[in-house]
Short mmCIF file of C-alpha atoms in Angstrom, two decimals:
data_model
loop_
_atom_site.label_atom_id
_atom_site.label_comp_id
_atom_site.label_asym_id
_atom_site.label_seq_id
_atom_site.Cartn_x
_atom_site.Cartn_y
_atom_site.Cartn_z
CA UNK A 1 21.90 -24.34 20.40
CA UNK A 2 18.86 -23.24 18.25
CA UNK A 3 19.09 -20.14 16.44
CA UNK A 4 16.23 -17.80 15.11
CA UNK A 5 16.29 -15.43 12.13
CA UNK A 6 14.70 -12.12 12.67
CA UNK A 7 14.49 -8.81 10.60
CA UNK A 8 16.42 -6.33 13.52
CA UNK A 9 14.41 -3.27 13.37
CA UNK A 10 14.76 -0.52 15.65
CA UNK A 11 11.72 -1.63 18.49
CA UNK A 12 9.13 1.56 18.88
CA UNK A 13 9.24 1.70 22.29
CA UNK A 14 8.49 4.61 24.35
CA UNK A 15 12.18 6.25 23.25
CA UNK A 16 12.92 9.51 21.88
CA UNK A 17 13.68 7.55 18.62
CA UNK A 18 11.06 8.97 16.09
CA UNK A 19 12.67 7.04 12.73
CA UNK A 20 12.47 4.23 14.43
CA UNK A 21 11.79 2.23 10.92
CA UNK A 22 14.55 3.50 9.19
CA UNK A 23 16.93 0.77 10.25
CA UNK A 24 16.45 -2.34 9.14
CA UNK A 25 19.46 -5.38 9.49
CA UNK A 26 19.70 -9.24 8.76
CA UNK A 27 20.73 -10.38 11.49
CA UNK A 28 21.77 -14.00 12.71
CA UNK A 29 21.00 -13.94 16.30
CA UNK A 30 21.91 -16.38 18.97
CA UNK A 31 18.39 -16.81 21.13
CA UNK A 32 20.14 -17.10 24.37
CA UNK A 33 22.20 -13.92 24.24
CA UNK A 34 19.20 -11.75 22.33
CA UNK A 35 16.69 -12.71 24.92
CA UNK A 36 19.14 -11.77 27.62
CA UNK A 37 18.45 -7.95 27.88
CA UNK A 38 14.79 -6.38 27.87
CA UNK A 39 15.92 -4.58 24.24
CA UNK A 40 16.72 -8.21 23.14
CA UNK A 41 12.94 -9.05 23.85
CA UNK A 42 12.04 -5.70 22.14
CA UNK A 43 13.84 -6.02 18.86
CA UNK A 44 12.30 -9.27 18.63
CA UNK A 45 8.87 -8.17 18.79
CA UNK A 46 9.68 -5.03 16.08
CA UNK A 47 11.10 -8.21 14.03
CA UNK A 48 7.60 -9.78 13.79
CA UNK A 49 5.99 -6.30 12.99
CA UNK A 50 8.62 -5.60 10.22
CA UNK A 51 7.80 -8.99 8.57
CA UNK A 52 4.02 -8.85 8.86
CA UNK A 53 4.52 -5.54 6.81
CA UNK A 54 6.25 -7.32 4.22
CA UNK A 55 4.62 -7.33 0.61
CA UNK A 56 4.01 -10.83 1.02
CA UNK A 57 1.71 -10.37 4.05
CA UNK A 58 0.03 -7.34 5.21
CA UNK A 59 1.68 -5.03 2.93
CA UNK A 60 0.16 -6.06 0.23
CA UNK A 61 -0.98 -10.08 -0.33
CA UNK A 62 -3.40 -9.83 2.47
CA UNK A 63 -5.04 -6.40 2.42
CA UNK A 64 -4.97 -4.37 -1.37
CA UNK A 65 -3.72 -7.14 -3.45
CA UNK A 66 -4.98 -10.94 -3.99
CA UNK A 67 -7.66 -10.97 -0.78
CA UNK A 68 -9.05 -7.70 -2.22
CA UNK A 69 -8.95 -9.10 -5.36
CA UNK A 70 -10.99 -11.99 -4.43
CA UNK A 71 -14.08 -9.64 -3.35
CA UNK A 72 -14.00 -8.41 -7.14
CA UNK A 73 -12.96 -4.70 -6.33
CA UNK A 74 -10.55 -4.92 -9.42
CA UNK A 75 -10.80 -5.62 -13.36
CA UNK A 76 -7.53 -7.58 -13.26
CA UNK A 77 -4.86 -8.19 -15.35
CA UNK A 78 -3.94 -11.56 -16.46
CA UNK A 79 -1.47 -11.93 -13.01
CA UNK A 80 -4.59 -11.71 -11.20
CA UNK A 81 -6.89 -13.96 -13.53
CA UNK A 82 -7.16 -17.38 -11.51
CA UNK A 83 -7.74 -15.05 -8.34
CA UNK A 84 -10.60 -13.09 -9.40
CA UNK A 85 -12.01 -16.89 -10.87
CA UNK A 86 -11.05 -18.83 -7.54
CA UNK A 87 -9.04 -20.79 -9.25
CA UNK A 88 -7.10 -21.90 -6.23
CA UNK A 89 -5.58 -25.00 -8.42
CA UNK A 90 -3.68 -22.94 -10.87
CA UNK A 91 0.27 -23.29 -9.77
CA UNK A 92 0.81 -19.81 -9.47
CA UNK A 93 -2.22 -19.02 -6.87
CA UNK A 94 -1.40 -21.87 -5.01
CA UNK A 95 2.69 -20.86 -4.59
CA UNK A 96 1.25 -17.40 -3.05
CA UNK A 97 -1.26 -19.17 -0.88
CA UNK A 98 1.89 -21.54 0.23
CA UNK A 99 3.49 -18.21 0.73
CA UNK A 100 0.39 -16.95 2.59
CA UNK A 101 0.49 -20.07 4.94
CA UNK A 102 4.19 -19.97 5.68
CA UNK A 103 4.83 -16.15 6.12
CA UNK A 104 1.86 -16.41 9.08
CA UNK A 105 2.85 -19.55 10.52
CA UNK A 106 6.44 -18.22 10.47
CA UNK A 107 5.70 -15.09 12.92
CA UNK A 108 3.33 -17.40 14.75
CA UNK A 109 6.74 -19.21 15.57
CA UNK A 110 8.34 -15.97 16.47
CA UNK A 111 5.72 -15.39 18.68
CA UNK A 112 6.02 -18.27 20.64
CA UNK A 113 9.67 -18.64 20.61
CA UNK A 114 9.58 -14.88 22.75
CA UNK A 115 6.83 -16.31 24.77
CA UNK A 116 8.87 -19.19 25.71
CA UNK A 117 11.79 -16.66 26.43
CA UNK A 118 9.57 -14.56 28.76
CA UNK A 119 9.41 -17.38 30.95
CA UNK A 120 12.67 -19.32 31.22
CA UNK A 121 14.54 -15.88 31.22
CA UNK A 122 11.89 -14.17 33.60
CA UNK A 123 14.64 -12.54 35.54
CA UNK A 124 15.57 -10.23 32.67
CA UNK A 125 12.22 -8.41 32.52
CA UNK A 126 10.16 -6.23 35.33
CA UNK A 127 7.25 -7.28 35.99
CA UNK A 128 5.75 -4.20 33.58
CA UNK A 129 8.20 -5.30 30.64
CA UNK A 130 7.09 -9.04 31.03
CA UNK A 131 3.17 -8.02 30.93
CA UNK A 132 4.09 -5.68 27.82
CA UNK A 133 6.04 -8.23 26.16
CA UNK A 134 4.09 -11.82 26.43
CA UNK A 135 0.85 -9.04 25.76
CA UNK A 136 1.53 -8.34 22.56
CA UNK A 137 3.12 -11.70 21.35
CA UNK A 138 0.23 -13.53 23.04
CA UNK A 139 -2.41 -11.10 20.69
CA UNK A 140 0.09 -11.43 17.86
CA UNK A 141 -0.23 -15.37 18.22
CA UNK A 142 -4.08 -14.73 18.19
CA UNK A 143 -4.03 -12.41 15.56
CA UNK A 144 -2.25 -14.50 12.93
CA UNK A 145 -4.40 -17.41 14.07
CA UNK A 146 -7.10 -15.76 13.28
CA UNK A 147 -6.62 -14.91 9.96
CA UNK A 148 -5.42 -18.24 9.12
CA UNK A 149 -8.72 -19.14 10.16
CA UNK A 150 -10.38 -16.71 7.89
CA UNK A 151 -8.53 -18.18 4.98
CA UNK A 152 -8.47 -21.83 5.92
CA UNK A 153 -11.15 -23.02 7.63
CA UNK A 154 -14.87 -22.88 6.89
CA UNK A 155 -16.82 -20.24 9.00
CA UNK A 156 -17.22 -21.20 12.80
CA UNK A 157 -20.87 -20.89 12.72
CA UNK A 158 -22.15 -23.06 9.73
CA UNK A 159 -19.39 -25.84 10.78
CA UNK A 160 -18.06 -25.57 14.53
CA UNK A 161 -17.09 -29.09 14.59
CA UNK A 162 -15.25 -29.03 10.90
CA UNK A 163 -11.01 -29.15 10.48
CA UNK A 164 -9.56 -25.45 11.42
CA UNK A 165 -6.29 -25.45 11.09
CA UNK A 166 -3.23 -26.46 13.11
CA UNK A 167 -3.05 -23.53 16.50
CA UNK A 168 0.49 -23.41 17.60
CA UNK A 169 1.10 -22.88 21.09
CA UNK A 170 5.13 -23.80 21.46
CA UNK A 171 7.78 -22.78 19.90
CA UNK A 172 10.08 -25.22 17.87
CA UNK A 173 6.45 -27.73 17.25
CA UNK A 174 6.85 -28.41 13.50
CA UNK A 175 3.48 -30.11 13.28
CA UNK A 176 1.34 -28.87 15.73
CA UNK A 177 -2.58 -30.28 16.39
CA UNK A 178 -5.35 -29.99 13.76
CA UNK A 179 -7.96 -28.08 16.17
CA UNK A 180 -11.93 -27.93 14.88
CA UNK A 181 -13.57 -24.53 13.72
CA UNK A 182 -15.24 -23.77 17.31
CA UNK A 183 -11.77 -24.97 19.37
CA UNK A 184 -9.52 -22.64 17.25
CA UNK A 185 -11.91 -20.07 17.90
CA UNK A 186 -11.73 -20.52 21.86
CA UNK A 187 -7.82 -20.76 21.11
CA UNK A 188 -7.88 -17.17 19.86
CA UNK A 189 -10.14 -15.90 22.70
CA UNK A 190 -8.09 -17.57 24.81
CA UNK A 191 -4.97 -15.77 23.80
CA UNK A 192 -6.76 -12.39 23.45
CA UNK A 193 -8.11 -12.53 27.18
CA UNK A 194 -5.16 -13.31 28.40
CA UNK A 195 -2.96 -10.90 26.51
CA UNK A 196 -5.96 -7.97 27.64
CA UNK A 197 -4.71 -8.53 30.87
CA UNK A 198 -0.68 -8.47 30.48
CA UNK A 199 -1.64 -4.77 28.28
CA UNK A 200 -3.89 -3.39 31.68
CA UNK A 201 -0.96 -0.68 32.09
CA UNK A 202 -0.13 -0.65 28.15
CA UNK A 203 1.46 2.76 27.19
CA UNK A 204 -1.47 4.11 25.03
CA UNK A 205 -3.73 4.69 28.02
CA UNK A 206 -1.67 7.62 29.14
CA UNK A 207 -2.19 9.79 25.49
CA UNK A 208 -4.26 10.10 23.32
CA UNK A 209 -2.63 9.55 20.13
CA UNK A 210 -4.22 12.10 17.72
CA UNK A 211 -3.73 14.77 19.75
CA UNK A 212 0.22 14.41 20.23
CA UNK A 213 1.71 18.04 18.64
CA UNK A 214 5.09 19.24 18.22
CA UNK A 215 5.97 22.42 20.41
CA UNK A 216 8.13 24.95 18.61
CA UNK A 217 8.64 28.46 19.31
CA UNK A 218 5.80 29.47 17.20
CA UNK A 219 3.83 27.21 19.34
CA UNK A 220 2.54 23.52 18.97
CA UNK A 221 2.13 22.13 15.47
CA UNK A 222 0.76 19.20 13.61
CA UNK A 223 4.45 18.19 11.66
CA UNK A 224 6.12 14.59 10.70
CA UNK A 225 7.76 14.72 13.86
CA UNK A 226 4.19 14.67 16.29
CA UNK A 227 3.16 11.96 13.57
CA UNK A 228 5.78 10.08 13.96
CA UNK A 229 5.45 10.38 18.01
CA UNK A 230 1.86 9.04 17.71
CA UNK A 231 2.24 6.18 15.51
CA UNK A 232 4.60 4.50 18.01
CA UNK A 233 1.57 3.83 20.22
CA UNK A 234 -0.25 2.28 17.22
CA UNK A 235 1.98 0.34 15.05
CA UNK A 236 2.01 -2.36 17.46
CA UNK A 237 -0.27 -3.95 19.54
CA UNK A 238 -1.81 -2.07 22.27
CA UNK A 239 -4.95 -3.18 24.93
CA UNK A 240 -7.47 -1.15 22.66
CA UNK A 241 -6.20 -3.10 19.63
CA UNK A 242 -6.82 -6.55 21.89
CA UNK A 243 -9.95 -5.67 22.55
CA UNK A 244 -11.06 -4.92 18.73
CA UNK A 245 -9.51 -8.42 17.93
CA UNK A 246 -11.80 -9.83 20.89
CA UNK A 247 -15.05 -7.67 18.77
CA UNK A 248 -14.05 -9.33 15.74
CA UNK A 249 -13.28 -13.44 17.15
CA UNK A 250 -16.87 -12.71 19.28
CA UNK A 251 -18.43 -11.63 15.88
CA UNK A 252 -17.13 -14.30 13.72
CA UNK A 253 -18.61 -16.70 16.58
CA UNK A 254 -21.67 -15.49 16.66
CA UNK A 255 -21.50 -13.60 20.26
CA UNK A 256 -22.86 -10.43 19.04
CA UNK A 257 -23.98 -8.84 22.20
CA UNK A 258 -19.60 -9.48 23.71
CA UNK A 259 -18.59 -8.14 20.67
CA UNK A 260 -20.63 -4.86 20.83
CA UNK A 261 -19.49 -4.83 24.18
CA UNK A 262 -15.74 -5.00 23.47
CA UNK A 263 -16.27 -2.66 20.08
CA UNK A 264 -17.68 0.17 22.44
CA UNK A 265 -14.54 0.31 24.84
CA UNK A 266 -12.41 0.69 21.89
CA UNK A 267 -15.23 3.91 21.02
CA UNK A 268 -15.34 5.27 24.22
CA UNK A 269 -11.77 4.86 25.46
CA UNK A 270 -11.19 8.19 23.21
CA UNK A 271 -8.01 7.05 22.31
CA UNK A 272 -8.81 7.64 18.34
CA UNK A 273 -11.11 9.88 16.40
CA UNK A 274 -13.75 9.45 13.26
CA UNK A 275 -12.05 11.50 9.91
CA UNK A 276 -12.11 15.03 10.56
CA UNK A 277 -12.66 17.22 7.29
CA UNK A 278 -9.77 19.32 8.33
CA UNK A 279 -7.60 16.31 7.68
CA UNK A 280 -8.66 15.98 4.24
CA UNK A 281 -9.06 19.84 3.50
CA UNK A 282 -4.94 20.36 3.36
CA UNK A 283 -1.84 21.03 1.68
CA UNK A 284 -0.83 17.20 -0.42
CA UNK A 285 1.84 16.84 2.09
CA UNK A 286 -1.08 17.35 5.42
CA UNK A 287 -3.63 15.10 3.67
CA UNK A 288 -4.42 12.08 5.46
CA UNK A 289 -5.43 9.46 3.01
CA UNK A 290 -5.24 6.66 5.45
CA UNK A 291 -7.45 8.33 8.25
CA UNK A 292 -4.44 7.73 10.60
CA UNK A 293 -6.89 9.48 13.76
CA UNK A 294 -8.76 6.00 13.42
CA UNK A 295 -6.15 3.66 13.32
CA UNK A 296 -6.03 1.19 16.13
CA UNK A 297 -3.73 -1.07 15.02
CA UNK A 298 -1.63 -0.51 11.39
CA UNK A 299 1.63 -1.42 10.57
CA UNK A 300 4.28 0.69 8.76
CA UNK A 301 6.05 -0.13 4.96
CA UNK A 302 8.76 2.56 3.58
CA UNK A 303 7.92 0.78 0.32
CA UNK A 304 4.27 0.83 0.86
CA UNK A 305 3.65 3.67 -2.42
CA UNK A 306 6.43 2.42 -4.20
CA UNK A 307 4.53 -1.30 -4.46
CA UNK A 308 1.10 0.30 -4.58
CA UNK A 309 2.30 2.26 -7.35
CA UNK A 310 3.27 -0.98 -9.52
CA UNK A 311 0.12 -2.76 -8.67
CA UNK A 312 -2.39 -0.16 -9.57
CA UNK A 313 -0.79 3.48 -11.15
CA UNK A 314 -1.22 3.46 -15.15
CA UNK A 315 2.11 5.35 -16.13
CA UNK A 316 1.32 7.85 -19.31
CA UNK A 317 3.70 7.12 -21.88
CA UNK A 318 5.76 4.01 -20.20
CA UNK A 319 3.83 1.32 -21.66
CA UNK A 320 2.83 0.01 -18.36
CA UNK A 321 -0.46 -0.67 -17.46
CA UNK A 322 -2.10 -1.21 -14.07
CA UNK A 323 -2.07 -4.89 -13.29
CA UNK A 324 -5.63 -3.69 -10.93
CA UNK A 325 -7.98 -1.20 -11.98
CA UNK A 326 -10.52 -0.34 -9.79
CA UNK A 327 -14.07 -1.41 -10.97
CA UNK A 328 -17.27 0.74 -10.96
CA UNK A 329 -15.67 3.25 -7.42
CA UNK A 330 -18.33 5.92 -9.45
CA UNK A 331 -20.88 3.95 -8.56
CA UNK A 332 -19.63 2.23 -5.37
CA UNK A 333 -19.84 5.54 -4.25
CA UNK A 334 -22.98 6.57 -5.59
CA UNK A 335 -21.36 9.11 -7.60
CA UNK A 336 -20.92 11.71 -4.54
CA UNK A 337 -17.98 13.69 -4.70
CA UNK A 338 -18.76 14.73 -1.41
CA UNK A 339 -17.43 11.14 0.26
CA UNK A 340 -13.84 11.90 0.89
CA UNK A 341 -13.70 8.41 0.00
CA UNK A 342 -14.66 8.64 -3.32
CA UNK A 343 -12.92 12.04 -3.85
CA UNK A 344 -9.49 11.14 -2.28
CA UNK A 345 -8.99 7.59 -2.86
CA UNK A 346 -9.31 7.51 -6.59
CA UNK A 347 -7.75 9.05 -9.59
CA UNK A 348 -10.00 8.09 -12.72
CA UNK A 349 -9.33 4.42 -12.44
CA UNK A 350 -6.00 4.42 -10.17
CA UNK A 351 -6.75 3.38 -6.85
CA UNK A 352 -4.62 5.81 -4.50
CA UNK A 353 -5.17 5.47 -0.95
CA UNK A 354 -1.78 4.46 -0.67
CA UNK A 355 0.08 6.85 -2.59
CA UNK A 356 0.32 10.38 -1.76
CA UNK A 357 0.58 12.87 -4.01
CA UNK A 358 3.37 14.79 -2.19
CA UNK A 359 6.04 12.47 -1.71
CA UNK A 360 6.82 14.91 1.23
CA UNK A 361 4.04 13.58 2.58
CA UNK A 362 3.79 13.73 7.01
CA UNK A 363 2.10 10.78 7.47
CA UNK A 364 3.93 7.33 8.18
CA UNK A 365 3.38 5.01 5.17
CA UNK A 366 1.10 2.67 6.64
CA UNK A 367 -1.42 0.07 6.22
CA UNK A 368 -4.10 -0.75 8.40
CA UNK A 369 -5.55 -3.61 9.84
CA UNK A 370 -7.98 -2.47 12.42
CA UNK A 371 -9.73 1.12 12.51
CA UNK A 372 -12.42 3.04 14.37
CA UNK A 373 -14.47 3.16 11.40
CA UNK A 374 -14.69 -0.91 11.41
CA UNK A 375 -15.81 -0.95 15.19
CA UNK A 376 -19.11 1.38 14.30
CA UNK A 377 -19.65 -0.98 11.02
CA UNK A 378 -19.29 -4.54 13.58
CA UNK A 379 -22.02 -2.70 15.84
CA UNK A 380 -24.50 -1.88 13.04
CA UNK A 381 -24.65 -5.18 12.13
CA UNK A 382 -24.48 -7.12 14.99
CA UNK A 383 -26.99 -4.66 16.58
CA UNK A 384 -29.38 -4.68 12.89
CA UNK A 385 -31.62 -7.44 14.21
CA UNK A 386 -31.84 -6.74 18.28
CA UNK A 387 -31.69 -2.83 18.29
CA UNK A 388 -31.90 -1.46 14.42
CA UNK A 389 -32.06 2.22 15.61
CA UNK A 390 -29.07 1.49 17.74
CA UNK A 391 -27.14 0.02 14.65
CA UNK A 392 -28.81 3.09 12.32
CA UNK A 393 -27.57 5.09 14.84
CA UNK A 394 -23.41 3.88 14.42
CA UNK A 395 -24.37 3.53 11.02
CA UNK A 396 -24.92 7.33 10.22
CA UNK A 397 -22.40 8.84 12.62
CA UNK A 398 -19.68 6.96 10.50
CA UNK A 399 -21.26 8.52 7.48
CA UNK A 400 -21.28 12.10 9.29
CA UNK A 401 -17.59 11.61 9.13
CA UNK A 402 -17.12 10.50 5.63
CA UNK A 403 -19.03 12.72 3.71
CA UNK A 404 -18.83 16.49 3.46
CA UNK A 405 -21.47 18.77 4.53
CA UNK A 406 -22.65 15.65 6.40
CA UNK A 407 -22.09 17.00 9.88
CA UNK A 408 -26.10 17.84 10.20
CA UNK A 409 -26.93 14.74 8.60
CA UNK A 410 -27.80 15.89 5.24
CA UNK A 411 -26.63 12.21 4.07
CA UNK A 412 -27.87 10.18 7.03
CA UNK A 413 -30.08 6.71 6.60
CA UNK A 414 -33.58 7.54 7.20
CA UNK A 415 -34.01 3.68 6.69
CA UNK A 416 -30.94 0.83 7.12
CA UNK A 417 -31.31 -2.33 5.71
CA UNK A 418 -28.68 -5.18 5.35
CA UNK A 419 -27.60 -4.14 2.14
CA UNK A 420 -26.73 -0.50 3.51
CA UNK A 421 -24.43 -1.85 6.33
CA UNK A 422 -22.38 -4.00 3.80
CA UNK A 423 -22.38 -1.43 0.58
CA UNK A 424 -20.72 0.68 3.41
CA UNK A 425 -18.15 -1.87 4.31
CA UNK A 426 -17.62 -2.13 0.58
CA UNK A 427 -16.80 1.91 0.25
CA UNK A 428 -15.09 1.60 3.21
CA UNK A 429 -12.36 -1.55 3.29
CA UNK A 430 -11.30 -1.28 0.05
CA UNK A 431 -7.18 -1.86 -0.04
CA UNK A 432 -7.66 -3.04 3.60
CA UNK A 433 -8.54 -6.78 2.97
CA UNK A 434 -11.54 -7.32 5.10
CA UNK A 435 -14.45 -7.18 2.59
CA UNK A 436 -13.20 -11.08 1.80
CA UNK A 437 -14.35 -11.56 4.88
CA UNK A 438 -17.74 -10.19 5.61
CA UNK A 439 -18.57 -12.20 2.37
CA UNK A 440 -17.71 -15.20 4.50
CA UNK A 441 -18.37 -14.32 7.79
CA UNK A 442 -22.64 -13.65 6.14
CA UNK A 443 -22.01 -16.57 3.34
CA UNK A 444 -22.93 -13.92 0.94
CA UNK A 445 -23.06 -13.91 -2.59
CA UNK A 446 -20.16 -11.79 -4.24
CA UNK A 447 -20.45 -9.16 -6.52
CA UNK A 448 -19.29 -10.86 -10.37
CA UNK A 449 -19.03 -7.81 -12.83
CA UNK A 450 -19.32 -9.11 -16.10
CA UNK A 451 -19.91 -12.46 -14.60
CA UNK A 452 -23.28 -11.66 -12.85
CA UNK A 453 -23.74 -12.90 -9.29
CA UNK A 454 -21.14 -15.32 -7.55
CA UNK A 455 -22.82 -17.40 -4.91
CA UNK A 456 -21.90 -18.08 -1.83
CA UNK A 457 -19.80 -21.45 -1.46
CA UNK A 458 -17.30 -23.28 0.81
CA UNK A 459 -15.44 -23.78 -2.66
CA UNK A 460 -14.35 -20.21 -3.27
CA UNK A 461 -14.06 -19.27 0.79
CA UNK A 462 -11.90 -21.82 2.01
CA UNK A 463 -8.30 -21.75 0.49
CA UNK A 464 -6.82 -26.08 0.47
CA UNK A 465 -3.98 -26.12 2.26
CA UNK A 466 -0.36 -26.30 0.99
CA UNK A 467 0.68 -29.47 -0.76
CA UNK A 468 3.38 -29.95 1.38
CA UNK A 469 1.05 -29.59 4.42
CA UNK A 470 -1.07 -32.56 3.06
CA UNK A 471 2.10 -34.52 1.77
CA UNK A 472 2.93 -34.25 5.49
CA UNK A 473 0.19 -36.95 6.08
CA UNK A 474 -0.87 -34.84 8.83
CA UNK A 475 -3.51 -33.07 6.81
CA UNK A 476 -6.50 -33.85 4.81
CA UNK A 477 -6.73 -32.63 1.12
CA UNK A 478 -9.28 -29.91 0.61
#
């Protein structure tokens, strides 16, 4: 009988389990007796969220570390020298690229192995459990996709009929299909429709996250406990995080007016909140550095600090140095103390947003991969052509948010150009691993430090495949 390897974590689901991250087992797990009992199905899914966290993936690899790397944020140490030159060749950057391509294609796997579980033991699950379950593995499918996409594939709408990559769509396929730019695209659509459907009677539509408080006899209070209660609804995949996938695979085709469409739901559902000052203007252990309000979909890391600490805290007096330094955030930011940005996310040179001062800290140590804040930036621009007062408009009330004294619109765009739209994604992804991206997605020239102006090329946007992927003779060489 096949077996599958998952990390056992305890599943978030609507329980009165609030630590539900503390517990993490290797476990060997028959698939026939763990996908016999709705938990069974559960754990599995919490096993594909606890390995997306991983350093190797979303805790670090794809969001602060190499990908942010690659859209020059950093002066780099000498780990991080063939990244910051593209040097995709050099053994080491092509061993964490292999890592890259595995890690994603592994949970893809995951994915499909509880999608194929759903079905042949269909008996096990309500109706609602079923929907919930192949939901979020069917988005998690598209989500990984996707970002394989991002990394290897040229951009859908300079090559639709180019080599994608290989979409996976059953478990145990060891080679699946090379699919074209424009059919991996519909693949991931595809998946994202359908899983909108399964989450119509997701969790999340009956709270409102943000607003979740702990009653004590002094009264309800904002505590680790309420925080803890609202990130259950967000560290996994819920409809609202479906549909800001669907704003993003509409964007990256070229469907500007769907994606506005399905980037407004996630606004108006009200399920999440632009930064408040009051969460900045705290007590270390109150401050939200990670504007958690906005979060639609983020993923949880106990170690998250610890490793950000390594990668990019100078220790006085160790002999350590930062392996990334952030370059020019003085200027990035124009120099305004006022941008909580600016003011919380960077200590001289050390890029904090993912280290808290107070160890004590309430919020869950997270990283995100979709906010509120990116939905407002995908309407400016896909708006900045048809409707630029429109995109002005989402432009500035992102802004109102972000910089003090701002709520009257003392910083506001009296004019937006291009530029302004992606300087702001530039202040604003930093440590989330997106900016990569938006260079892509525009084929825009990259900022080079020292080195002047990089241009935009297919050479330094589209990672070659693994070796062992083209030794397979099922690949070309890239």
């Amino acid at each position: 009988m096949k077996k599958i390897y998952f990390i056992i974590a305890l599943f978030l689901a609507l329980t009165s389990c609030n630590n539900w991250l503390d517990v993490e087992l290797d476990n060997k797990v028959d698939d026939h007796k763990l996908f016999s009992t709705p938990q069974g199905f559960k754990e599995a899914l919490a096993g594909i969220y606890s390995q997306m966290s991983k350093p190797s993936l979303y805790g670090s690899y794809l969001t602060m570390e190499h990908i942010d790397a690659l859209s020059q944020y950093y002066s780099a140490s000498s780990t991080y020298e063939y990244w910051v030159s593209y040097d995709y060749a050099n053994s080491g950057t092509k061993s964490t690229i292999r890592t890259m391509w595995n890690g994603l294609y592994s949970n893809i796997s995951q994915a499909n192995c509880i999608l194929e579980w759903a079905d042949r033991n269909a008996n096990v699950l309500s109706d609602e459990e079923r929907d919930q379950i192949r939901g979020e593995a069917l988005a998690l499918r598209a989500f990984l996709h996707f970002d394989l996409y991002r990394l290897f594939a040229p951009d859908v709408k300079r090559a639709p009929k180019a080599d994608g990559i290989p979409y996976n769509k059953i478990f145990g396929v060891s080679l699946p299909p090379m699919y074209s730019t424009e059919e991996v695209m519909q693949l991931v659509i595809n998946d994202l429709s359908e899983a909108e459907k399964c989450l119509e009677n997701d969790p999340i539509k009956d709270v409102v996250p943000y607003a979740i408080r702990t009653s004590t006899a002094q009264g309800d209070i904002v505590d680790k406990a309420a925080k803890d209660q609202a990130d259950k609804y967000v560290a996994r995949v819920n409809i609202y995080a479906v549909k800001a996938m669907l704003a993003r695979a509409y964007q990256a085709r070229g469907e500007n007016g769907k994606a506005v469409e399905k980037a407004k739901e996630v606004i108006e559902s009200g399920k999440f909140r632009l930064l408040q000052a009051t969460s900045i203007d705290q007590s270390e252990n109150l401050v939200d550095l990670t504007f958690s309000d906005e979060h639609i979909f983020s993923l949880r890391n106990k170690s998250l600090s610890t490793n950000a600490e390594r990668i990019f805290k100078e220790v006085a007096g160790s002999g350590r140095s930062a392996e990334l330094r952030m370059a020019g955030s003085y200027d990035l930011y124009q120099g305004n103390r006022d941008d909580f940005r600016l003011s919380k996310w960077y200590d001289d040179f050390d890029f904090v947003k993912y280290i808290p001062a107070d160890t004590n800290n309430i919020f869950p140590q997270k990283v995100p991969l979709i906010k509120l804040s990116e939905m407002y930036l995908l309407i400016a621009e896909c708006f900045y052509d048809e409707n630029p007062e429109m995109a002005k408009e989402h432009m500035n009330l992102l802004r109102r948010n972000r910089i003090r004294g701002n709520q009257e619109g003392a910083y506001d765009l009296m004019y937006l150009s291009k530029k302004d739209i992606f300087d702001e994604m530039r202040r604003e992804y930093i440590g989330e691993g997106q900016m990569w991206y938006v260079y892509k997605r525009n084929h825009l020239s990259l900022p080079g430090g020292h080195t002047g102006t990089i241009e935009a090329d297919n050479d330094i946007f589209v990672f070659p495949f693994p070796d062992a992927e083209i030794e397979s003779g099922n690949r070309d060489k890239r």
